């Protein structure tokens, strides 16, 4: 066994010596195989990106040719959408080229470096490979820049900008004239009018997104804002708002009242049209065209830019009216403006919502504040003018109703009725709350501020009448009472059964002004007729009585006026009752003392003469009666 094992060991030793010699011969071949495998892997890594890059270049070239074909065809919305699709595809292909060039060059660079390090080829080939790689890098930089910023894609983007502007420009507000408030009674369309067809909206949306994705967002926004501002302005200019050119308070003060009144009415209508129709439609267009850009973050600002300048013109005029002189006649138009802003408030907030519309909403709130203050000032100005006798008119010599009384009564009636009472109550309550001290309690909700305000003005009017009553002097002691009687009776009769009387109180109005008219009537009778009656009852001078009666009738014919027919009849009856009864009693009691042959008018004739008081014909009646 030992001999056998030794023989086996000898054979194994011989075999191992042979293997060692073989291994020494195979090692270089193994190293070369490993290097060849590594080179193959690097070449494969370089070839794949390069092939992908070549395919991207081929696609770019194909899409460029397609863009040129589409550009040469007749423009229409469907073809424009195909054109946009091609632009989007070309942009993606160029993006693929841009993304693929650098990795492909980097892989080639790795292969060249490997060949140089492993000396898998000769130095001549390595140098040529390096030169080719450097040229390829330079070509990549120049070619990619041309693809991105020059050539067919750039031309296509310019064309899209032109088409975008053309589509926006042809979307007009064609319904404005037909929907002016007061025309068909409809000023609140729901939903707002649509500008453009579905295809046009789709084209605008696609072009906006394409321009934004190609670094043309600023250009897109500039085009949109410029064109749509111009279209919105032209739409409103069709309403002929020339009055908006006058907005400074001093300019408004210089306008004729009729012109200003008409301008304010137009402002109310046009403001309504601007919010409900024009800008509601513009907002819908802006949202539809730009809503897909930056997840909808762009279009609210664009819409605000379009609306801001136009709405500022409307606000300037309203602010000018509010800041102009505090004339009482402006009150109703100021209340109309406030009412219009209240009615349009839901539509206004819906149109100018969000952070982008905050400036416009703030401007509107400021206008409302100015109008509230202006309305309150205009109302109190009436009381101040009445209180200060600033109507500028002297007492009427005929004792008729003063102009300020007629104006104030009709003014207050219109304010209490005509739909203005609620608005005026809000104005007074709002201003009272603003004027209250921080720690003071707000106005009581149960407190009727309007009733108190109207009562105060009526009381100022009563003091005005009394002041005029004392302004006649002592030359004629009858006419002041005629004026007071006319004025108080006018106040009572013109307000009886009206909303004004309902607010102030029917009983209050009767107690204050009917009673005052009756007291003035008693004073009138005492000054005008009691001296005549005393001539009969105290001095028994019938001839003096007849002369006084003739003079009184003449003065009533030429100097005094009682325009109200009912009051005139009551005065005639009261005067006739006193005078005729005294005259008849005198004739009956002194029949034997009268001068023989002297004819005196019978009581019925005196009654007929007195029945024509204030009729303008008493003098002729006297002559007819005495001749008879």
Short mmCIF file of N, CA and C in Angstrom, two decimals, residues 57 97 138-148:
data_model
loop_
_atom_site.label_atom_id
_atom_site.label_comp_id
_atom_site.label_asym_id
_atom_site.label_seq_id
_atom_site.Cartn_x
_atom_site.Cartn_y
_atom_site.Cartn_z
N UNK A 57 -33.82 62.55 -32.51
CA UNK A 57 -33.51 63.49 -33.58
C UNK A 57 -34.38 63.24 -34.80
N UNK A 97 -34.48 65.01 -26.75
CA UNK A 97 -33.13 65.23 -27.29
C UNK A 97 -32.26 65.93 -26.26
N UNK A 138 -19.55 69.76 -28.93
CA UNK A 138 -19.83 71.08 -29.48
C UNK A 138 -21.10 71.06 -30.33
N UNK A 139 -21.28 70.04 -31.11
CA UNK A 139 -22.48 69.91 -31.95
C UNK A 139 -23.72 69.80 -31.08
N UNK A 140 -23.60 69.07 -30.01
CA UNK A 140 -24.75 68.88 -29.10
C UNK A 140 -25.21 70.22 -28.53
N UNK A 141 -24.25 71.00 -28.06
CA UNK A 141 -24.62 72.28 -27.46
C UNK A 141 -25.27 73.21 -28.48
N UNK A 142 -24.68 73.31 -29.66
CA UNK A 142 -25.23 74.21 -30.68
C UNK A 142 -26.57 73.71 -31.21
N UNK A 143 -26.68 72.43 -31.48
CA UNK A 143 -27.90 71.87 -32.08
C UNK A 143 -29.07 71.95 -31.12
N UNK A 144 -28.83 71.63 -29.88
CA UNK A 144 -29.93 71.66 -28.91
C UNK A 144 -30.44 73.08 -28.72
N UNK A 145 -29.52 74.05 -28.65
CA UNK A 145 -29.96 75.44 -28.52
C UNK A 145 -30.77 75.88 -29.72
N UNK A 146 -30.37 75.46 -30.91
CA UNK A 146 -31.13 75.80 -32.11
C UNK A 146 -32.51 75.17 -32.09
N UNK A 147 -32.57 73.93 -31.62
CA UNK A 147 -33.87 73.27 -31.56
C UNK A 147 -34.81 73.95 -30.57
N UNK A 148 -34.26 74.40 -29.46
CA UNK A 148 -35.10 74.96 -28.41
C UNK A 148 -35.48 76.42 -28.67
#
